[in-house]
Amino acid sequence: MPHNQSININTNLTWAPVSTRVAPNYRNMTVPYYRLNNTSSTNNVQQKVSQNEQFFIDKYGKAVVDKAKEVAMSINCDWIDLIEIMYSESGMDPKKHHERNGKIVGAVGLIQFTQVTIDQINKTYPELNLTKEKLIKMSTVEQLSYVQKYYEISKKIAGFRDNHKLSELELYALTFMPKYAKNDVLAKSGNFAYDENKDLDKNNDGKITKSDLQIHINNRLTELYGKRLNLHA
């Protein structure tokens, strides 16, 4: 479902706030959790469904949410963090890419797989023979399996233990520059990663830091949540 498409909600259902999840890496941002109540009956609806979970199910489908949970469990992160990072990168579009003269240029897919990323996956799983062309033909659920493979590889490159619980910023740092994911500074002016992603340098100090990534995430989440649910009002 396109991210700007409106969602119809049964008017017999009401959302009752029960708690507030403080997103661990956000500055001055909270995401309310809600319990689903039915004003006419309690027998035909799920109880204790978070508004976020229902939002994502409505937006992307239960199969995508279930697969995201499976991947998050495997790489040891919060599944909502995973979806938020993919939204920040691609708007949750597995086919996102750019072409020039009929050829794919740049990164593709949910986490914007680069050629370096694809080469890393193929080195670990040579039988896959993965390509950008193959990735953009996949559904979201199909491509999530390769998102999982990438993060499993990247955790090792970064030096995280298998049982390390990834924060949202660590997850994004792995997406952007896994070799330096434990560092605060991820790229500096003059190197390829910086030059290709200069827009992430939010304070124009010649460095891309985790603080810069935080600002980028927050801006994207305002787009994702704010326009649809006005959660931050």
PDB file of C-alpha atoms in Angstrom:
ATOM      1  CA  MET A   1       0.000   0.000   0.000  1.00  0.00           C
ATOM      2  CA  PRO A   2       1.405   3.412  -0.905  1.00  0.00           C
ATOM      3  CA  HIS A   3       2.555   5.324   2.169  1.00  0.00           C
ATOM      4  CA  ASN A   4       0.273   8.269   1.407  1.00  0.00           C
ATOM      5  CA  GLN A   5      -2.881   6.229   0.988  1.00  0.00           C
ATOM      6  CA  SER A   6      -5.630   6.839   3.508  1.00  0.00           C
ATOM      7  CA  ILE A   7      -6.770   3.995   5.755  1.00  0.00           C
ATOM      8  CA  ASN A   8     -10.378   3.266   6.567  1.00  0.00           C
ATOM      9  CA  ILE A   9     -11.000   2.274  10.172  1.00  0.00           C
ATOM     10  CA  ASN A  10     -14.166   0.676  11.494  1.00  0.00           C
ATOM     11  CA  THR A  11     -16.030   3.453  13.295  1.00  0.00           C
ATOM     12  CA  ASN A  12     -17.257   0.982  15.920  1.00  0.00           C
ATOM     13  CA  LEU A  13     -13.689   0.699  17.173  1.00  0.00           C
ATOM     14  CA  THR A  14     -12.072   3.252  19.447  1.00  0.00           C
ATOM     15  CA  TRP A  15      -8.475   3.689  20.514  1.00  0.00           C
ATOM     16  CA  ALA A  16      -7.907   3.996  24.248  1.00  0.00           C
ATOM     17  CA  PRO A  17      -4.418   5.090  25.389  1.00  0.00           C
ATOM     18  CA  VAL A  18      -2.928   2.741  27.948  1.00  0.00           C
ATOM     19  CA  SER A  19       0.785   3.508  28.013  1.00  0.00           C
ATOM     20  CA  THR A  20       3.583   5.431  26.357  1.00  0.00           C
ATOM     21  CA  ARG A  21       6.593   3.852  24.739  1.00  0.00           C
ATOM     22  CA  VAL A  22       9.603   6.127  24.947  1.00  0.00           C
ATOM     23  CA  ALA A  23      11.548   5.378  21.807  1.00  0.00           C
ATOM     24  CA  PRO A  24      15.024   4.629  23.143  1.00  0.00           C
ATOM     25  CA  ASN A  25      17.043   6.807  20.802  1.00  0.00           C
ATOM     26  CA  TYR A  26      14.700   9.676  20.155  1.00  0.00           C
ATOM     27  CA  ARG A  27      15.120  13.172  21.492  1.00  0.00           C
ATOM     28  CA  ASN A  28      11.865  14.633  22.781  1.00  0.00           C
ATOM     29  CA  MET A  29       9.772  12.095  20.920  1.00  0.00           C
ATOM     30  CA  THR A  30       7.371   9.490  22.260  1.00  0.00           C
ATOM     31  CA  VAL A  31       5.143   7.063  20.428  1.00  0.00           C
ATOM     32  CA  PRO A  32       1.873   6.339  22.275  1.00  0.00           C
ATOM     33  CA  TYR A  33       0.716   2.759  22.475  1.00  0.00           C
ATOM     34  CA  TYR A  34      -2.993   2.037  22.409  1.00  0.00           C
ATOM     35  CA  ARG A  35      -5.374  -0.775  23.251  1.00  0.00           C
ATOM     36  CA  LEU A  36      -8.133  -1.606  20.813  1.00  0.00           C
ATOM     37  CA  ASN A  37     -11.611  -1.379  22.321  1.00  0.00           C
ATOM     38  CA  ASN A  38     -14.897  -2.255  20.637  1.00  0.00           C
ATOM     39  CA  THR A  39     -17.868  -0.198  21.766  1.00  0.00           C
ATOM     40  CA  SER A  40     -20.384  -2.787  20.610  1.00  0.00           C
ATOM     41  CA  SER A  41     -18.733  -6.106  21.418  1.00  0.00           C
ATOM     42  CA  THR A  42     -15.565  -7.516  22.938  1.00  0.00           C
ATOM     43  CA  ASN A  43     -15.793 -10.930  21.328  1.00  0.00           C
ATOM     44  CA  ASN A  44     -14.830 -10.174  17.733  1.00  0.00           C
ATOM     45  CA  VAL A  45     -11.727  -7.981  18.053  1.00  0.00           C
ATOM     46  CA  GLN A  46      -8.217  -8.455  19.294  1.00  0.00           C
ATOM     47  CA  GLN A  47      -7.574  -6.984  22.693  1.00  0.00           C
ATOM     48  CA  LYS A  48      -4.370  -5.186  23.652  1.00  0.00           C
ATOM     49  CA  VAL A  49      -3.281  -4.459  20.074  1.00  0.00           C
ATOM     50  CA  SER A  50      -0.923  -1.500  19.910  1.00  0.00           C
ATOM     51  CA  GLN A  51      -1.902   1.330  17.633  1.00  0.00           C
ATOM     52  CA  ASN A  52       1.513   1.100  16.008  1.00  0.00           C
ATOM     53  CA  GLU A  53       1.068  -2.590  15.224  1.00  0.00           C
ATOM     54  CA  GLN A  54      -2.404  -2.077  13.792  1.00  0.00           C
ATOM     55  CA  PHE A  55      -1.121   0.934  11.855  1.00  0.00           C
ATOM     56  CA  PHE A  56       1.593  -1.146  10.208  1.00  0.00           C
ATOM     57  CA  ILE A  57      -0.765  -4.054   9.530  1.00  0.00           C
ATOM     58  CA  ASP A  58      -3.204  -1.686   7.842  1.00  0.00           C
ATOM     59  CA  LYS A  59      -0.402  -0.015   5.909  1.00  0.00           C
ATOM     60  CA  TYR A  60       1.707  -2.977   4.774  1.00  0.00           C
ATOM     61  CA  GLY A  61      -0.264  -6.119   5.597  1.00  0.00           C
ATOM     62  CA  LYS A  62       0.014  -8.733   8.328  1.00  0.00           C
ATOM     63  CA  ALA A  63       2.432 -10.858   6.296  1.00  0.00           C
ATOM     64  CA  VAL A  64       4.950  -7.991   6.194  1.00  0.00           C
ATOM     65  CA  VAL A  65       4.580  -7.285   9.920  1.00  0.00           C
ATOM     66  CA  ASP A  66       4.984 -10.974  10.768  1.00  0.00           C
ATOM     67  CA  LYS A  67       8.087 -11.242   8.574  1.00  0.00           C
ATOM     68  CA  ALA A  68       9.552  -8.056  10.075  1.00  0.00           C
ATOM     69  CA  LYS A  69       9.076  -9.559  13.543  1.00  0.00           C
ATOM     70  CA  GLU A  70      10.812 -12.754  12.401  1.00  0.00           C
ATOM     71  CA  VAL A  71      13.779 -10.818  11.006  1.00  0.00           C
ATOM     72  CA  ALA A  72      14.004  -8.599  14.089  1.00  0.00           C
ATOM     73  CA  MET A  73      14.066 -11.638  16.352  1.00  0.00           C
ATOM     74  CA  SER A  74      16.885 -13.148  14.283  1.00  0.00           C
ATOM     75  CA  ILE A  75      19.091 -10.037  14.339  1.00  0.00           C
ATOM     76  CA  ASN A  76      18.007  -9.052  17.870  1.00  0.00           C
ATOM     77  CA  CYS A  77      16.332  -5.673  17.496  1.00  0.00           C
ATOM     78  CA  ASP A  78      12.899  -4.142  17.977  1.00  0.00           C
ATOM     79  CA  TRP A  79      10.693  -4.930  14.987  1.00  0.00           C
ATOM     80  CA  ILE A  80       9.214  -1.430  14.928  1.00  0.00           C
ATOM     81  CA  ASP A  81      12.753   0.006  14.856  1.00  0.00           C
ATOM     82  CA  LEU A  82      13.452  -2.218  11.850  1.00  0.00           C
ATOM     83  CA  ILE A  83      10.396  -0.989   9.954  1.00  0.00           C
ATOM     84  CA  GLU A  84      11.190   2.608  10.856  1.00  0.00           C
ATOM     85  CA  ILE A  85      14.732   2.279   9.495  1.00  0.00           C
ATOM     86  CA  MET A  86      13.460   0.728   6.274  1.00  0.00           C
ATOM     87  CA  TYR A  87      10.937   3.533   5.963  1.00  0.00           C
ATOM     88  CA  SER A  88      13.707   6.071   6.537  1.00  0.00           C
ATOM     89  CA  GLU A  89      15.735   4.493   3.741  1.00  0.00           C
ATOM     90  CA  SER A  90      13.123   3.672   1.111  1.00  0.00           C
ATOM     91  CA  GLY A  91       9.624   4.520   2.298  1.00  0.00           C
ATOM     92  CA  MET A  92       9.244   0.724   2.696  1.00  0.00           C
ATOM     93  CA  ASP A  93       9.379   0.329  -1.084  1.00  0.00           C
ATOM     94  CA  PRO A  94      11.237  -2.873  -2.074  1.00  0.00           C
ATOM     95  CA  LYS A  95      11.425  -1.651  -5.669  1.00  0.00           C
ATOM     96  CA  LYS A  96      12.889   1.776  -4.959  1.00  0.00           C
ATOM     97  CA  HIS A  97      15.757   2.506  -7.338  1.00  0.00           C
ATOM     98  CA  HIS A  98      16.989   4.948  -9.952  1.00  0.00           C
ATOM     99  CA  GLU A  99      17.827   4.275 -13.574  1.00  0.00           C
ATOM    100  CA  ARG A 100      20.005   6.047 -16.087  1.00  0.00           C
ATOM    101  CA  ASN A 101      19.900   5.091 -19.759  1.00  0.00           C
ATOM    102  CA  GLY A 102      17.911   2.001 -18.841  1.00  0.00           C
ATOM    103  CA  LYS A 103      20.408   0.775 -16.241  1.00  0.00           C
ATOM    104  CA  ILE A 104      20.076   0.740 -12.459  1.00  0.00           C
ATOM    105  CA  VAL A 105      22.346   3.235 -10.744  1.00  0.00           C
ATOM    106  CA  GLY A 106      22.900   3.559  -7.019  1.00  0.00           C
ATOM    107  CA  ALA A 107      21.233   1.661  -4.218  1.00  0.00           C
ATOM    108  CA  VAL A 108      17.997  -0.329  -4.368  1.00  0.00           C
ATOM    109  CA  GLY A 109      15.270  -1.739  -2.185  1.00  0.00           C
ATOM    110  CA  LEU A 110      14.110  -1.598   1.410  1.00  0.00           C
ATOM    111  CA  ILE A 111      17.438  -0.720   3.022  1.00  0.00           C
ATOM    112  CA  GLN A 112      18.956   0.653  -0.186  1.00  0.00           C
ATOM    113  CA  PHE A 113      21.257  -2.248  -0.946  1.00  0.00           C
ATOM    114  CA  THR A 114      24.465  -1.002  -2.564  1.00  0.00           C
ATOM    115  CA  GLN A 115      26.681  -3.076  -4.828  1.00  0.00           C
ATOM    116  CA  VAL A 116      29.098  -3.456  -1.915  1.00  0.00           C
ATOM    117  CA  THR A 117      26.229  -4.765   0.210  1.00  0.00           C
ATOM    118  CA  ILE A 118      25.199  -7.241  -2.477  1.00  0.00           C
ATOM    119  CA  ASP A 119      28.796  -8.400  -2.909  1.00  0.00           C
ATOM    120  CA  GLN A 120      29.016  -9.050   0.843  1.00  0.00           C
ATOM    121  CA  ILE A 121      25.866 -11.175   0.734  1.00  0.00           C
ATOM    122  CA  ASN A 122      27.088 -13.116  -2.312  1.00  0.00           C
ATOM    123  CA  LYS A 123      30.458 -13.732  -0.676  1.00  0.00           C
ATOM    124  CA  THR A 124      28.705 -15.308   2.306  1.00  0.00           C
ATOM    125  CA  TYR A 125      25.990 -17.017   0.238  1.00  0.00           C
ATOM    126  CA  PRO A 126      27.542 -17.586  -3.230  1.00  0.00           C
ATOM    127  CA  GLU A 127      24.664 -19.809  -4.289  1.00  0.00           C
ATOM    128  CA  LEU A 128      22.319 -16.798  -4.274  1.00  0.00           C
ATOM    129  CA  ASN A 129      23.986 -14.872  -7.094  1.00  0.00           C
ATOM    130  CA  LEU A 130      22.066 -11.830  -5.872  1.00  0.00           C
ATOM    131  CA  THR A 131      21.776  -8.766  -8.115  1.00  0.00           C
ATOM    132  CA  LYS A 132      20.056  -5.394  -7.968  1.00  0.00           C
ATOM    133  CA  GLU A 133      17.754  -6.572 -10.737  1.00  0.00           C
ATOM    134  CA  LYS A 134      16.680  -9.575  -8.675  1.00  0.00           C
ATOM    135  CA  LEU A 135      16.083  -7.462  -5.579  1.00  0.00           C
ATOM    136  CA  ILE A 136      13.737  -4.964  -7.203  1.00  0.00           C
ATOM    137  CA  LYS A 137      11.578  -7.796  -8.565  1.00  0.00           C
ATOM    138  CA  MET A 138      10.946  -9.096  -5.028  1.00  0.00           C
ATOM    139  CA  SER A 139       7.974  -8.419  -2.798  1.00  0.00           C
ATOM    140  CA  THR A 140       8.536  -6.801   0.595  1.00  0.00           C
ATOM    141  CA  VAL A 141       8.241 -10.168   2.353  1.00  0.00           C
ATOM    142  CA  GLU A 142      10.698 -11.804  -0.052  1.00  0.00           C
ATOM    143  CA  GLN A 143      13.236  -8.993   0.226  1.00  0.00           C
ATOM    144  CA  LEU A 144      13.079  -9.011   4.024  1.00  0.00           C
ATOM    145  CA  SER A 145      14.946 -12.338   3.951  1.00  0.00           C
ATOM    146  CA  TYR A 146      17.888 -10.527   2.344  1.00  0.00           C
ATOM    147  CA  VAL A 147      17.580  -7.663   4.810  1.00  0.00           C
ATOM    148  CA  GLN A 148      18.037 -10.304   7.499  1.00  0.00           C
ATOM    149  CA  LYS A 149      21.116 -11.765   5.792  1.00  0.00           C
ATOM    150  CA  TYR A 150      22.646  -8.307   5.426  1.00  0.00           C
ATOM    151  CA  TYR A 151      22.231  -7.388   9.091  1.00  0.00           C
ATOM    152  CA  GLU A 152      23.534 -10.759  10.267  1.00  0.00           C
ATOM    153  CA  ILE A 153      26.682 -10.168   8.205  1.00  0.00           C
ATOM    154  CA  SER A 154      26.947  -6.514   9.249  1.00  0.00           C
ATOM    155  CA  LYS A 155      26.736  -7.280  12.965  1.00  0.00           C
ATOM    156  CA  LYS A 156      29.835  -9.429  12.576  1.00  0.00           C
ATOM    157  CA  ILE A 157      31.645  -6.738  10.547  1.00  0.00           C
ATOM    158  CA  ALA A 158      30.890  -4.180  13.256  1.00  0.00           C
ATOM    159  CA  GLY A 159      32.019  -6.519  16.020  1.00  0.00           C
ATOM    160  CA  PHE A 160      28.670  -6.836  17.800  1.00  0.00           C
ATOM    161  CA  ARG A 161      28.045 -10.076  19.653  1.00  0.00           C
ATOM    162  CA  ASP A 162      25.211 -12.233  18.313  1.00  0.00           C
ATOM    163  CA  ASN A 163      23.231 -11.642  21.518  1.00  0.00           C
ATOM    164  CA  HIS A 164      23.711  -7.867  21.439  1.00  0.00           C
ATOM    165  CA  LYS A 165      20.344  -6.069  21.298  1.00  0.00           C
ATOM    166  CA  LEU A 166      20.622  -3.454  18.580  1.00  0.00           C
ATOM    167  CA  SER A 167      19.295   0.006  19.268  1.00  0.00           C
ATOM    168  CA  GLU A 168      17.617   1.896  16.447  1.00  0.00           C
ATOM    169  CA  LEU A 169      20.678   4.087  15.927  1.00  0.00           C
ATOM    170  CA  GLU A 170      22.974   1.054  15.841  1.00  0.00           C
ATOM    171  CA  LEU A 171      20.658  -0.535  13.303  1.00  0.00           C
ATOM    172  CA  TYR A 172      20.819   2.565  11.113  1.00  0.00           C
ATOM    173  CA  ALA A 173      24.594   2.794  11.529  1.00  0.00           C
ATOM    174  CA  LEU A 174      24.844  -0.809  10.337  1.00  0.00           C
ATOM    175  CA  THR A 175      22.727   0.123   7.337  1.00  0.00           C
ATOM    176  CA  PHE A 176      24.891   3.113   6.514  1.00  0.00           C
ATOM    177  CA  MET A 177      28.438   2.128   7.485  1.00  0.00           C
ATOM    178  CA  PRO A 178      28.731  -1.222   9.308  1.00  0.00           C
ATOM    179  CA  LYS A 179      32.509  -1.047   9.742  1.00  0.00           C
ATOM    180  CA  TYR A 180      32.115   2.040  11.951  1.00  0.00           C
ATOM    181  CA  ALA A 181      28.735   1.234  13.500  1.00  0.00           C
ATOM    182  CA  LYS A 182      30.150   1.333  17.034  1.00  0.00           C
ATOM    183  CA  ASN A 183      31.622   4.797  16.493  1.00  0.00           C
ATOM    184  CA  ASP A 184      29.884   8.139  16.852  1.00  0.00           C
ATOM    185  CA  VAL A 185      31.464   9.470  13.634  1.00  0.00           C
ATOM    186  CA  LEU A 186      30.518   7.286  10.669  1.00  0.00           C
ATOM    187  CA  ALA A 187      31.947   9.227   7.723  1.00  0.00           C
ATOM    188  CA  LYS A 188      34.003  12.352   7.053  1.00  0.00           C
ATOM    189  CA  SER A 189      34.176  14.811   4.195  1.00  0.00           C
ATOM    190  CA  GLY A 190      36.403  13.537   1.426  1.00  0.00           C
ATOM    191  CA  ASN A 191      35.517   9.873   1.615  1.00  0.00           C
ATOM    192  CA  PHE A 192      33.063   8.157  -0.681  1.00  0.00           C
ATOM    193  CA  ALA A 193      30.433   7.374   1.961  1.00  0.00           C
ATOM    194  CA  TYR A 194      30.266  11.012   3.015  1.00  0.00           C
ATOM    195  CA  ASP A 195      30.213  12.402  -0.514  1.00  0.00           C
ATOM    196  CA  GLU A 196      27.408  10.043  -1.534  1.00  0.00           C
ATOM    197  CA  ASN A 197      25.336  10.919   1.548  1.00  0.00           C
ATOM    198  CA  LYS A 198      26.239  14.545   2.205  1.00  0.00           C
ATOM    199  CA  ASP A 199      22.583  15.369   2.925  1.00  0.00           C
ATOM    200  CA  LEU A 200      22.908  13.361   6.144  1.00  0.00           C
ATOM    201  CA  ASP A 201      25.388  15.903   7.510  1.00  0.00           C
ATOM    202  CA  LYS A 202      22.648  17.916   9.165  1.00  0.00           C
ATOM    203  CA  ASN A 203      24.894  20.562  10.761  1.00  0.00           C
ATOM    204  CA  ASN A 204      27.318  20.799   7.822  1.00  0.00           C
ATOM    205  CA  ASP A 205      30.382  20.136   9.949  1.00  0.00           C
ATOM    206  CA  GLY A 206      32.010  17.786   7.456  1.00  0.00           C
ATOM    207  CA  LYS A 207      31.037  14.683   9.413  1.00  0.00           C
ATOM    208  CA  ILE A 208      28.120  12.279   9.447  1.00  0.00           C
ATOM    209  CA  THR A 209      27.511  11.234  13.034  1.00  0.00           C
ATOM    210  CA  LYS A 210      24.906   9.229  14.871  1.00  0.00           C
ATOM    211  CA  SER A 211      23.384  12.536  15.966  1.00  0.00           C
ATOM    212  CA  ASP A 212      22.909  13.382  12.289  1.00  0.00           C
ATOM    213  CA  LEU A 213      21.261  10.017  11.712  1.00  0.00           C
ATOM    214  CA  GLN A 214      18.974  10.692  14.669  1.00  0.00           C
ATOM    215  CA  ILE A 215      17.767  13.941  13.118  1.00  0.00           C
ATOM    216  CA  HIS A 216      17.160  12.187   9.805  1.00  0.00           C
ATOM    217  CA  ILE A 217      15.198   9.393  11.478  1.00  0.00           C
ATOM    218  CA  ASN A 218      13.081  11.845  13.450  1.00  0.00           C
ATOM    219  CA  ASN A 219      12.268  13.838  10.318  1.00  0.00           C
ATOM    220  CA  ARG A 220      11.210  10.702   8.477  1.00  0.00           C
ATOM    221  CA  LEU A 221       9.132   9.448  11.401  1.00  0.00           C
ATOM    222  CA  THR A 222       7.283  12.742  11.587  1.00  0.00           C
ATOM    223  CA  GLU A 223       6.343  12.066   7.967  1.00  0.00           C
ATOM    224  CA  LEU A 224       5.449   8.444   8.678  1.00  0.00           C
ATOM    225  CA  TYR A 225       3.416   8.940  11.853  1.00  0.00           C
ATOM    226  CA  GLY A 226       2.599  12.619  12.111  1.00  0.00           C
ATOM    227  CA  LYS A 227       0.639  13.063   8.903  1.00  0.00           C
ATOM    228  CA  ARG A 228      -1.322   9.871   9.398  1.00  0.00           C
ATOM    229  CA  LEU A 229      -2.032   9.806  13.131  1.00  0.00           C
ATOM    230  CA  ASN A 230      -0.704  13.076  14.531  1.00  0.00           C
ATOM    231  CA  LEU A 231       0.936  11.059  17.315  1.00  0.00           C
ATOM    232  CA  HIS A 232       3.329  13.819  18.276  1.00  0.00           C
ATOM    233  CA  ALA A 233       0.765  16.559  18.795  1.00  0.00           C
TER     234      ALA A 233
END
